[in-house]
């Protein structure tokens, strides 16, 4: 299978799951000291992950939790962020300027910051109150944080049951999804690698990922134009430009917002002959109970997207690490 | 001037400003009874206005205030919305299904709802706790609500001074902006009425409007493809698809997020020869103090957009009231 080292992927995900005791130590400490709210702070891809964490928590929580864009936080600020706020950030490079500055601002305010920073030897890593350094799996790390908060708040009684299943079956299951999706990914890439623009529709815990897949993958790494739209917003304007040949992909999740994407999936064949529906439900993850499937959707759909990406990259002979402008020019 | 009835526009805006005593009666009542938070609830265009109201309040407030999409509220729900929440909605037709159902859900929860509903003889109008019925000016209505809350919370000491200026000079000033922008609107329409896709960049209290202008005007009413992007997100992926001839419009506001759009405006000439910068600062509104100019940006830029719209409509011979699918098909 193209660009797929099964052992490596498996080991990386299993390692991420093993961060949980370390994460819990932090959250248990924060919870016992008291906090007013939880702020997920990011920009670009990490902003998208922050959106997903908030949607994930919304399913269950009464806690005040919100996402904030690092650049907005630096200009307008956010008066809900106080010394009692718990801030979560994530950074691969540790060098995203807006995030470094935003964390400095958090420190001034007195808010406590947990940083998932892949590179531990960066200034950003030295700034955060709690540092966890492990590569990739941003979404999983965020969900483990959110879930622990909800568990401690008495809102997630099945926490132990869920993570017992996750620890045993998640990594292997997602690896199997990648394998199962490879042929689809190849066909999809063949059909869409030259699209003038591609529309991605998503909702629920896949919305942040849909926004980020369109922008941080197709636009940034494949240089293909996209628009991403929330499934429920699709009917409030955007769909008027869809015609027979408009390429539209709809992600369908298994969380509470499933019905919103299903509505688009049901409607689209009437007006469009160039659509694709990618439904998390079509991918088996043995060992995970039906009742927990909703949480898996972004991971399943991410695995499917991975297979699309490697094939688009190969067909277009456009290595995904090339950037035209990003960190190439001053801005 | 094409499709511009100065007297009518002026009268309509002045009438909207005169809603303030009625609005204040509601907010003063809510404030004295007590409330936990303020939720701006909408979908499509009203969702966009809700985003703007939250950004507007963020400039000053410590109150918990957030926007919620009606469709998401109906599926995932939002446990921060309780019997103590004050919900604000707006609807021109009074018949948007998701909003009708969402208000019913608010009633079940016990949250109090203020509805700006242009048509007073609708089911939606009968459902809300407080009804204010007056055509158009959604943004102004929302800002008057937000400002009253902040005034009562002791966060807007200049409230009286601001609205004294607004009552005297706002309507006339915005009408003058429309006139001043007409020639520009015509030139812009001539240049861009056939764009394959047009990019709109915005931030601050113009971000919601940028999202909505792209989707609810160009896509829905002109049937021209668009993508809207937050100025600060532009650099985190999207800009990789911008080339010499890519049509990009950047809205620059005068609020605290001005710097974010300015950054794009400064950068764009390096990579693109088909850009337009629309800066609120370029339009005079006599009688409004410099310190209040930030709040005016979305109104100024809306007036400019109005002039673009009438010219695109005329050049394309595409009446803006035509819909292909919206309320034409079942979905």
mmCIF file with all atom_site columns, N, CA, C and O in Angstrom, chain A residues 276-320:
data_model
loop_
_atom_site.group_PDB
_atom_site.id
_atom_site.type_symbol
_atom_site.label_atom_id
_atom_site.label_alt_id
_atom_site.label_comp_id
_atom_site.label_asym_id
_atom_site.label_entity_id
_atom_site.label_seq_id
_atom_site.pdbx_PDB_ins_code
_atom_site.Cartn_x
_atom_site.Cartn_y
_atom_site.Cartn_z
_atom_site.occupancy
_atom_site.B_iso_or_equiv
_atom_site.pdbx_formal_charge
_atom_site.auth_seq_id
_atom_site.auth_comp_id
_atom_site.auth_asym_id
_atom_site.auth_atom_id
_atom_site.pdbx_PDB_model_num
ATOM 1   N N  . UNK A 1 276 ? -19.887 12.651 -3.777  1.00 0.00 ? 276 UNK A N  1
ATOM 2   C CA . UNK A 1 276 ? -19.379 11.481 -3.062  1.00 0.00 ? 276 UNK A CA 1
ATOM 3   C C  . UNK A 1 276 ? -19.848 11.564 -1.618  1.00 0.00 ? 276 UNK A C  1
ATOM 4   O O  . UNK A 1 276 ? -19.771 12.645 -1.019  1.00 0.00 ? 276 UNK A O  1
ATOM 5   N N  . UNK A 1 277 ? -20.332 10.478 -1.096  1.00 0.00 ? 277 UNK A N  1
ATOM 6   C CA . UNK A 1 277 ? -20.712 10.442 0.316   1.00 0.00 ? 277 UNK A CA 1
ATOM 7   C C  . UNK A 1 277 ? -19.723 9.536  1.040   1.00 0.00 ? 277 UNK A C  1
ATOM 8   O O  . UNK A 1 277 ? -19.526 8.375  0.651   1.00 0.00 ? 277 UNK A O  1
ATOM 9   N N  . UNK A 1 278 ? -19.075 10.081 2.054   1.00 0.00 ? 278 UNK A N  1
ATOM 10  C CA . UNK A 1 278 ? -18.138 9.273  2.846   1.00 0.00 ? 278 UNK A CA 1
ATOM 11  C C  . UNK A 1 278 ? -18.744 9.132  4.235   1.00 0.00 ? 278 UNK A C  1
ATOM 12  O O  . UNK A 1 278 ? -18.819 10.101 4.996   1.00 0.00 ? 278 UNK A O  1
ATOM 13  N N  . UNK A 1 279 ? -19.217 7.939  4.529   1.00 0.00 ? 279 UNK A N  1
ATOM 14  C CA . UNK A 1 279 ? -19.970 7.705  5.762   1.00 0.00 ? 279 UNK A CA 1
ATOM 15  C C  . UNK A 1 279 ? -19.125 6.875  6.725   1.00 0.00 ? 279 UNK A C  1
ATOM 16  O O  . UNK A 1 279 ? -18.721 5.753  6.406   1.00 0.00 ? 279 UNK A O  1
ATOM 17  N N  . UNK A 1 280 ? -18.890 7.427  7.899   1.00 0.00 ? 280 UNK A N  1
ATOM 18  C CA . UNK A 1 280 ? -18.092 6.726  8.915   1.00 0.00 ? 280 UNK A CA 1
ATOM 19  C C  . UNK A 1 280 ? -18.676 5.346  9.204   1.00 0.00 ? 280 UNK A C  1
ATOM 20  O O  . UNK A 1 280 ? -17.942 4.395  9.508   1.00 0.00 ? 280 UNK A O  1
ATOM 21  N N  . UNK A 1 281 ? -19.983 5.260  9.106   1.00 0.00 ? 281 UNK A N  1
ATOM 22  C CA . UNK A 1 281 ? -20.691 4.012  9.417   1.00 0.00 ? 281 UNK A CA 1
ATOM 23  C C  . UNK A 1 281 ? -20.248 2.837  8.532   1.00 0.00 ? 281 UNK A C  1
ATOM 24  O O  . UNK A 1 281 ? -20.395 1.674  8.913   1.00 0.00 ? 281 UNK A O  1
ATOM 25  N N  . UNK A 1 282 ? -19.754 3.156  7.353   1.00 0.00 ? 282 UNK A N  1
ATOM 26  C CA . UNK A 1 282 ? -19.346 2.100  6.425   1.00 0.00 ? 282 UNK A CA 1
ATOM 27  C C  . UNK A 1 282 ? -18.040 1.417  6.834   1.00 0.00 ? 282 UNK A C  1
ATOM 28  O O  . UNK A 1 282 ? -17.612 0.467  6.180   1.00 0.00 ? 282 UNK A O  1
ATOM 29  N N  . UNK A 1 283 ? -17.389 1.927  7.861   1.00 0.00 ? 283 UNK A N  1
ATOM 30  C CA . UNK A 1 283 ? -16.107 1.360  8.260   1.00 0.00 ? 283 UNK A CA 1
ATOM 31  C C  . UNK A 1 283 ? -16.204 0.712  9.633   1.00 0.00 ? 283 UNK A C  1
ATOM 32  O O  . UNK A 1 283 ? -16.522 1.369  10.618  1.00 0.00 ? 283 UNK A O  1
ATOM 33  N N  . UNK A 1 284 ? -15.909 -0.537 9.651   1.00 0.00 ? 284 UNK A N  1
ATOM 34  C CA . UNK A 1 284 ? -15.971 -1.330 10.867  1.00 0.00 ? 284 UNK A CA 1
ATOM 35  C C  . UNK A 1 284 ? -14.765 -1.022 11.772  1.00 0.00 ? 284 UNK A C  1
ATOM 36  O O  . UNK A 1 284 ? -13.653 -0.851 11.276  1.00 0.00 ? 284 UNK A O  1
ATOM 37  N N  . UNK A 1 285 ? -15.015 -0.922 13.074  1.00 0.00 ? 285 UNK A N  1
ATOM 38  C CA . UNK A 1 285 ? -13.909 -0.860 14.044  1.00 0.00 ? 285 UNK A CA 1
ATOM 39  C C  . UNK A 1 285 ? -14.223 -1.897 15.122  1.00 0.00 ? 285 UNK A C  1
ATOM 40  O O  . UNK A 1 285 ? -14.870 -1.575 16.131  1.00 0.00 ? 285 UNK A O  1
ATOM 41  N N  . UNK A 1 286 ? -13.785 -3.128 14.913  1.00 0.00 ? 286 UNK A N  1
ATOM 42  C CA . UNK A 1 286 ? -14.151 -4.210 15.830  1.00 0.00 ? 286 UNK A CA 1
ATOM 43  C C  . UNK A 1 286 ? -13.715 -3.918 17.265  1.00 0.00 ? 286 UNK A C  1
ATOM 44  O O  . UNK A 1 286 ? -12.639 -3.354 17.481  1.00 0.00 ? 286 UNK A O  1
ATOM 45  N N  . UNK A 1 287 ? -14.587 -4.271 18.199  1.00 0.00 ? 287 UNK A N  1
ATOM 46  C CA . UNK A 1 287 ? -14.228 -4.108 19.613  1.00 0.00 ? 287 UNK A CA 1
ATOM 47  C C  . UNK A 1 287 ? -14.731 -2.827 20.237  1.00 0.00 ? 287 UNK A C  1
ATOM 48  O O  . UNK A 1 287 ? -14.692 -2.671 21.455  1.00 0.00 ? 287 UNK A O  1
ATOM 49  N N  . UNK A 1 288 ? -15.176 -1.879 19.403  1.00 0.00 ? 288 UNK A N  1
ATOM 50  C CA . UNK A 1 288 ? -15.724 -0.620 19.956  1.00 0.00 ? 288 UNK A CA 1
ATOM 51  C C  . UNK A 1 288 ? -17.251 -0.731 19.920  1.00 0.00 ? 288 UNK A C  1
ATOM 52  O O  . UNK A 1 288 ? -17.841 -0.975 18.864  1.00 0.00 ? 288 UNK A O  1
ATOM 53  N N  . UNK A 1 289 ? -17.869 -0.537 21.061  1.00 0.00 ? 289 UNK A N  1
ATOM 54  C CA . UNK A 1 289 ? -19.329 -0.661 21.160  1.00 0.00 ? 289 UNK A CA 1
ATOM 55  C C  . UNK A 1 289 ? -20.050 0.364  20.304  1.00 0.00 ? 289 UNK A C  1
ATOM 56  O O  . UNK A 1 289 ? -19.576 1.491  20.124  1.00 0.00 ? 289 UNK A O  1
ATOM 57  N N  . UNK A 1 290 ? -21.193 -0.049 19.842  1.00 0.00 ? 290 UNK A N  1
ATOM 58  C CA . UNK A 1 290 ? -22.060 0.819  19.031  1.00 0.00 ? 290 UNK A CA 1
ATOM 59  C C  . UNK A 1 290 ? -22.251 2.189  19.690  1.00 0.00 ? 290 UNK A C  1
ATOM 60  O O  . UNK A 1 290 ? -22.153 3.226  19.027  1.00 0.00 ? 290 UNK A O  1
ATOM 61  N N  . UNK A 1 291 ? -22.508 2.197  20.980  1.00 0.00 ? 291 UNK A N  1
ATOM 62  C CA . UNK A 1 291 ? -22.810 3.460  21.674  1.00 0.00 ? 291 UNK A CA 1
ATOM 63  C C  . UNK A 1 291 ? -21.637 4.445  21.683  1.00 0.00 ? 291 UNK A C  1
ATOM 64  O O  . UNK A 1 291 ? -21.824 5.627  21.958  1.00 0.00 ? 291 UNK A O  1
ATOM 65  N N  . UNK A 1 292 ? -20.429 3.967  21.411  1.00 0.00 ? 292 UNK A N  1
ATOM 66  C CA . UNK A 1 292 ? -19.261 4.859  21.394  1.00 0.00 ? 292 UNK A CA 1
ATOM 67  C C  . UNK A 1 292 ? -18.844 5.243  19.976  1.00 0.00 ? 292 UNK A C  1
ATOM 68  O O  . UNK A 1 292 ? -17.871 5.973  19.781  1.00 0.00 ? 292 UNK A O  1
ATOM 69  N N  . UNK A 1 293 ? -19.537 4.703  18.990  1.00 0.00 ? 293 UNK A N  1
ATOM 70  C CA . UNK A 1 293 ? -19.138 4.932  17.596  1.00 0.00 ? 293 UNK A CA 1
ATOM 71  C C  . UNK A 1 293 ? -19.090 6.417  17.222  1.00 0.00 ? 293 UNK A C  1
ATOM 72  O O  . UNK A 1 293 ? -18.278 6.839  16.392  1.00 0.00 ? 293 UNK A O  1
ATOM 73  N N  . UNK A 1 294 ? -19.974 7.214  17.797  1.00 0.00 ? 294 UNK A N  1
ATOM 74  C CA . UNK A 1 294 ? -20.038 8.643  17.450  1.00 0.00 ? 294 UNK A CA 1
ATOM 75  C C  . UNK A 1 294 ? -18.695 9.339  17.594  1.00 0.00 ? 294 UNK A C  1
ATOM 76  O O  . UNK A 1 294 ? -18.290 10.143 16.751  1.00 0.00 ? 294 UNK A O  1
ATOM 77  N N  . UNK A 1 295 ? -17.994 8.993  18.653  1.00 0.00 ? 295 UNK A N  1
ATOM 78  C CA . UNK A 1 295 ? -16.697 9.614  18.926  1.00 0.00 ? 295 UNK A CA 1
ATOM 79  C C  . UNK A 1 295 ? -15.649 9.214  17.887  1.00 0.00 ? 295 UNK A C  1
ATOM 80  O O  . UNK A 1 295 ? -14.695 9.949  17.631  1.00 0.00 ? 295 UNK A O  1
ATOM 81  N N  . UNK A 1 296 ? -15.836 8.047  17.283  1.00 0.00 ? 296 UNK A N  1
ATOM 82  C CA . UNK A 1 296 ? -14.832 7.551  16.332  1.00 0.00 ? 296 UNK A CA 1
ATOM 83  C C  . UNK A 1 296 ? -14.842 8.260  14.977  1.00 0.00 ? 296 UNK A C  1
ATOM 84  O O  . UNK A 1 296 ? -13.852 8.221  14.237  1.00 0.00 ? 296 UNK A O  1
ATOM 85  N N  . UNK A 1 297 ? -15.970 8.882  14.636  1.00 0.00 ? 297 UNK A N  1
ATOM 86  C CA . UNK A 1 297 ? -16.137 9.411  13.268  1.00 0.00 ? 297 UNK A CA 1
ATOM 87  C C  . UNK A 1 297 ? -14.951 10.217 12.745  1.00 0.00 ? 297 UNK A C  1
ATOM 88  O O  . UNK A 1 297 ? -14.460 9.931  11.653  1.00 0.00 ? 297 UNK A O  1
ATOM 89  N N  . UNK A 1 298 ? -14.468 11.228 13.471  1.00 0.00 ? 298 UNK A N  1
ATOM 90  C CA . UNK A 1 298 ? -13.363 12.003 12.899  1.00 0.00 ? 298 UNK A CA 1
ATOM 91  C C  . UNK A 1 298 ? -12.102 11.179 12.660  1.00 0.00 ? 298 UNK A C  1
ATOM 92  O O  . UNK A 1 298 ? -11.338 11.470 11.740  1.00 0.00 ? 298 UNK A O  1
ATOM 93  N N  . UNK A 1 299 ? -11.892 10.145 13.472  1.00 0.00 ? 299 UNK A N  1
ATOM 94  C CA . UNK A 1 299 ? -10.701 9.306  13.296  1.00 0.00 ? 299 UNK A CA 1
ATOM 95  C C  . UNK A 1 299 ? -10.858 8.407  12.072  1.00 0.00 ? 299 UNK A C  1
ATOM 96  O O  . UNK A 1 299 ? -9.919  8.205  11.306  1.00 0.00 ? 299 UNK A O  1
ATOM 97  N N  . UNK A 1 300 ? -12.052 7.881  11.906  1.00 0.00 ? 300 UNK A N  1
ATOM 98  C CA . UNK A 1 300 ? -12.334 7.041  10.737  1.00 0.00 ? 300 UNK A CA 1
ATOM 99  C C  . UNK A 1 300 ? -12.198 7.882  9.464   1.00 0.00 ? 300 UNK A C  1
ATOM 100 O O  . UNK A 1 300 ? -11.527 7.489  8.499   1.00 0.00 ? 300 UNK A O  1
ATOM 101 N N  . UNK A 1 301 ? -12.818 9.034  9.477   1.00 0.00 ? 301 UNK A N  1
ATOM 102 C CA . UNK A 1 301 ? -12.819 9.868  8.267   1.00 0.00 ? 301 UNK A CA 1
ATOM 103 C C  . UNK A 1 301 ? -11.429 10.434 7.980   1.00 0.00 ? 301 UNK A C  1
ATOM 104 O O  . UNK A 1 301 ? -11.048 10.603 6.821   1.00 0.00 ? 301 UNK A O  1
ATOM 105 N N  . UNK A 1 302 ? -10.660 10.650 9.018   1.00 0.00 ? 302 UNK A N  1
ATOM 106 C CA . UNK A 1 302 ? -9.272  11.078 8.854   1.00 0.00 ? 302 UNK A CA 1
ATOM 107 C C  . UNK A 1 302 ? -8.462  9.976  8.157   1.00 0.00 ? 302 UNK A C  1
ATOM 108 O O  . UNK A 1 302 ? -7.646  10.249 7.267   1.00 0.00 ? 302 UNK A O  1
ATOM 109 N N  . UNK A 1 303 ? -8.719  8.747  8.558   1.00 0.00 ? 303 UNK A N  1
ATOM 110 C CA . UNK A 1 303 ? -8.015  7.609  7.940   1.00 0.00 ? 303 UNK A CA 1
ATOM 111 C C  . UNK A 1 303 ? -8.372  7.516  6.456   1.00 0.00 ? 303 UNK A C  1
ATOM 112 O O  . UNK A 1 303 ? -7.509  7.257  5.610   1.00 0.00 ? 303 UNK A O  1
ATOM 113 N N  . UNK A 1 304 ? -9.640  7.739  6.136   1.00 0.00 ? 304 UNK A N  1
ATOM 114 C CA . UNK A 1 304 ? -10.068 7.712  4.731   1.00 0.00 ? 304 UNK A CA 1
ATOM 115 C C  . UNK A 1 304 ? -9.370  8.849  3.963   1.00 0.00 ? 304 UNK A C  1
ATOM 116 O O  . UNK A 1 304 ? -8.827  8.646  2.873   1.00 0.00 ? 304 UNK A O  1
ATOM 117 N N  . UNK A 1 305 ? -9.373  10.038 4.550   1.00 0.00 ? 305 UNK A N  1
ATOM 118 C CA . UNK A 1 305 ? -8.722  11.181 3.901   1.00 0.00 ? 305 UNK A CA 1
ATOM 119 C C  . UNK A 1 305 ? -7.232  10.932 3.654   1.00 0.00 ? 305 UNK A C  1
ATOM 120 O O  . UNK A 1 305 ? -6.682  11.356 2.640   1.00 0.00 ? 305 UNK A O  1
ATOM 121 N N  . UNK A 1 306 ? -6.594  10.256 4.602   1.00 0.00 ? 306 UNK A N  1
ATOM 122 C CA . UNK A 1 306 ? -5.179  9.927  4.417   1.00 0.00 ? 306 UNK A CA 1
ATOM 123 C C  . UNK A 1 306 ? -4.947  9.161  3.115   1.00 0.00 ? 306 UNK A C  1
ATOM 124 O O  . UNK A 1 306 ? -3.989  9.414  2.396   1.00 0.00 ? 306 UNK A O  1
ATOM 125 N N  . UNK A 1 307 ? -5.843  8.229  2.833   1.00 0.00 ? 307 UNK A N  1
ATOM 126 C CA . UNK A 1 307 ? -5.688  7.417  1.613   1.00 0.00 ? 307 UNK A CA 1
ATOM 127 C C  . UNK A 1 307 ? -5.954  8.249  0.365   1.00 0.00 ? 307 UNK A C  1
ATOM 128 O O  . UNK A 1 307 ? -5.327  8.026  -0.674  1.00 0.00 ? 307 UNK A O  1
ATOM 129 N N  . UNK A 1 308 ? -6.892  9.174  0.452   1.00 0.00 ? 308 UNK A N  1
ATOM 130 C CA . UNK A 1 308 ? -7.115  10.081 -0.687  1.00 0.00 ? 308 UNK A CA 1
ATOM 131 C C  . UNK A 1 308 ? -5.837  10.875 -0.950  1.00 0.00 ? 308 UNK A C  1
ATOM 132 O O  . UNK A 1 308 ? -5.357  10.988 -2.076  1.00 0.00 ? 308 UNK A O  1
ATOM 133 N N  . UNK A 1 309 ? -5.274  11.402 0.129   1.00 0.00 ? 309 UNK A N  1
ATOM 134 C CA . UNK A 1 309 ? -4.109  12.288 0.004   1.00 0.00 ? 309 UNK A CA 1
ATOM 135 C C  . UNK A 1 309 ? -2.920  11.626 -0.695  1.00 0.00 ? 309 UNK A C  1
ATOM 136 O O  . UNK A 1 309 ? -2.313  12.227 -1.582  1.00 0.00 ? 309 UNK A O  1
ATOM 137 N N  . UNK A 1 310 ? -2.581  10.417 -0.267  1.00 0.00 ? 310 UNK A N  1
ATOM 138 C CA . UNK A 1 310 ? -1.381  9.801  -0.865  1.00 0.00 ? 310 UNK A CA 1
ATOM 139 C C  . UNK A 1 310 ? -1.575  9.564  -2.363  1.00 0.00 ? 310 UNK A C  1
ATOM 140 O O  . UNK A 1 310 ? -0.626  9.668  -3.143  1.00 0.00 ? 310 UNK A O  1
ATOM 141 N N  . UNK A 1 311 ? -2.823  9.282  -2.762  1.00 0.00 ? 311 UNK A N  1
ATOM 142 C CA . UNK A 1 311 ? -3.062  9.040  -4.190  1.00 0.00 ? 311 UNK A CA 1
ATOM 143 C C  . UNK A 1 311 ? -3.122  10.343 -4.997  1.00 0.00 ? 311 UNK A C  1
ATOM 144 O O  . UNK A 1 311 ? -2.612  10.405 -6.114  1.00 0.00 ? 311 UNK A O  1
ATOM 145 N N  . UNK A 1 312 ? -3.715  11.386 -4.421  1.00 0.00 ? 312 UNK A N  1
ATOM 146 C CA . UNK A 1 312 ? -3.700  12.686 -5.112  1.00 0.00 ? 312 UNK A CA 1
ATOM 147 C C  . UNK A 1 312 ? -2.250  13.138 -5.280  1.00 0.00 ? 312 UNK A C  1
ATOM 148 O O  . UNK A 1 312 ? -1.835  13.593 -6.353  1.00 0.00 ? 312 UNK A O  1
ATOM 149 N N  . UNK A 1 313 ? -1.476  12.984 -4.217  1.00 0.00 ? 313 UNK A N  1
ATOM 150 C CA . UNK A 1 313 ? -0.068  13.372 -4.258  1.00 0.00 ? 313 UNK A CA 1
ATOM 151 C C  . UNK A 1 313 ? 0.671   12.647 -5.379  1.00 0.00 ? 313 UNK A C  1
ATOM 152 O O  . UNK A 1 313 ? 1.397   13.252 -6.172  1.00 0.00 ? 313 UNK A O  1
ATOM 153 N N  . UNK A 1 314 ? 0.421   11.347 -5.489  1.00 0.00 ? 314 UNK A N  1
ATOM 154 C CA . UNK A 1 314 ? 1.143   10.594 -6.499  1.00 0.00 ? 314 UNK A CA 1
ATOM 155 C C  . UNK A 1 314 ? 0.683   10.940 -7.925  1.00 0.00 ? 314 UNK A C  1
ATOM 156 O O  . UNK A 1 314 ? 1.504   11.164 -8.812  1.00 0.00 ? 314 UNK A O  1
ATOM 157 N N  . UNK A 1 315 ? -0.622  10.993 -8.110  1.00 0.00 ? 315 UNK A N  1
ATOM 158 C CA . UNK A 1 315 ? -1.145  11.287 -9.452  1.00 0.00 ? 315 UNK A CA 1
ATOM 159 C C  . UNK A 1 315 ? -0.689  12.673 -9.915  1.00 0.00 ? 315 UNK A C  1
ATOM 160 O O  . UNK A 1 315 ? -0.282  12.862 -11.052 1.00 0.00 ? 315 UNK A O  1
ATOM 161 N N  . UNK A 1 316 ? -0.774  13.648 -8.998  1.00 0.00 ? 316 UNK A N  1
ATOM 162 C CA . UNK A 1 316 ? -0.408  15.028 -9.370  1.00 0.00 ? 316 UNK A CA 1
ATOM 163 C C  . UNK A 1 316 ? 1.100   15.275 -9.360  1.00 0.00 ? 316 UNK A C  1
ATOM 164 O O  . UNK A 1 316 ? 1.551   16.360 -9.743  1.00 0.00 ? 316 UNK A O  1
ATOM 165 N N  . UNK A 1 317 ? 1.857   14.287 -8.901  1.00 0.00 ? 317 UNK A N  1
ATOM 166 C CA . UNK A 1 317 ? 3.310   14.467 -8.764  1.00 0.00 ? 317 UNK A CA 1
ATOM 167 C C  . UNK A 1 317 ? 3.613   15.794 -8.056  1.00 0.00 ? 317 UNK A C  1
ATOM 168 O O  . UNK A 1 317 ? 4.417   16.602 -8.491  1.00 0.00 ? 317 UNK A O  1
ATOM 169 N N  . UNK A 1 318 ? 2.862   15.989 -6.958  1.00 0.00 ? 318 UNK A N  1
ATOM 170 C CA . UNK A 1 318 ? 3.000   17.214 -6.176  1.00 0.00 ? 318 UNK A CA 1
ATOM 171 C C  . UNK A 1 318 ? 3.259   16.813 -4.725  1.00 0.00 ? 318 UNK A C  1
ATOM 172 O O  . UNK A 1 318 ? 2.311   16.604 -3.952  1.00 0.00 ? 318 UNK A O  1
ATOM 173 N N  . UNK A 1 319 ? 4.540   16.694 -4.348  1.00 0.00 ? 319 UNK A N  1
ATOM 174 C CA . UNK A 1 319 ? 4.856   16.288 -2.965  1.00 0.00 ? 319 UNK A CA 1
ATOM 175 C C  . UNK A 1 319 ? 4.173   17.208 -1.960  1.00 0.00 ? 319 UNK A C  1
ATOM 176 O O  . UNK A 1 319 ? 4.229   18.436 -2.101  1.00 0.00 ? 319 UNK A O  1
ATOM 177 N N  . UNK A 1 320 ? 3.518   16.594 -0.979  1.00 0.00 ? 320 UNK A N  1
ATOM 178 C CA . UNK A 1 320 ? 2.693   17.378 -0.062  1.00 0.00 ? 320 UNK A CA 1
ATOM 179 C C  . UNK A 1 320 ? 3.498   18.314 0.832   1.00 0.00 ? 320 UNK A C  1
ATOM 180 O O  . UNK A 1 320 ? 2.927   19.197 1.474   1.00 0.00 ? 320 UNK A O  1
#
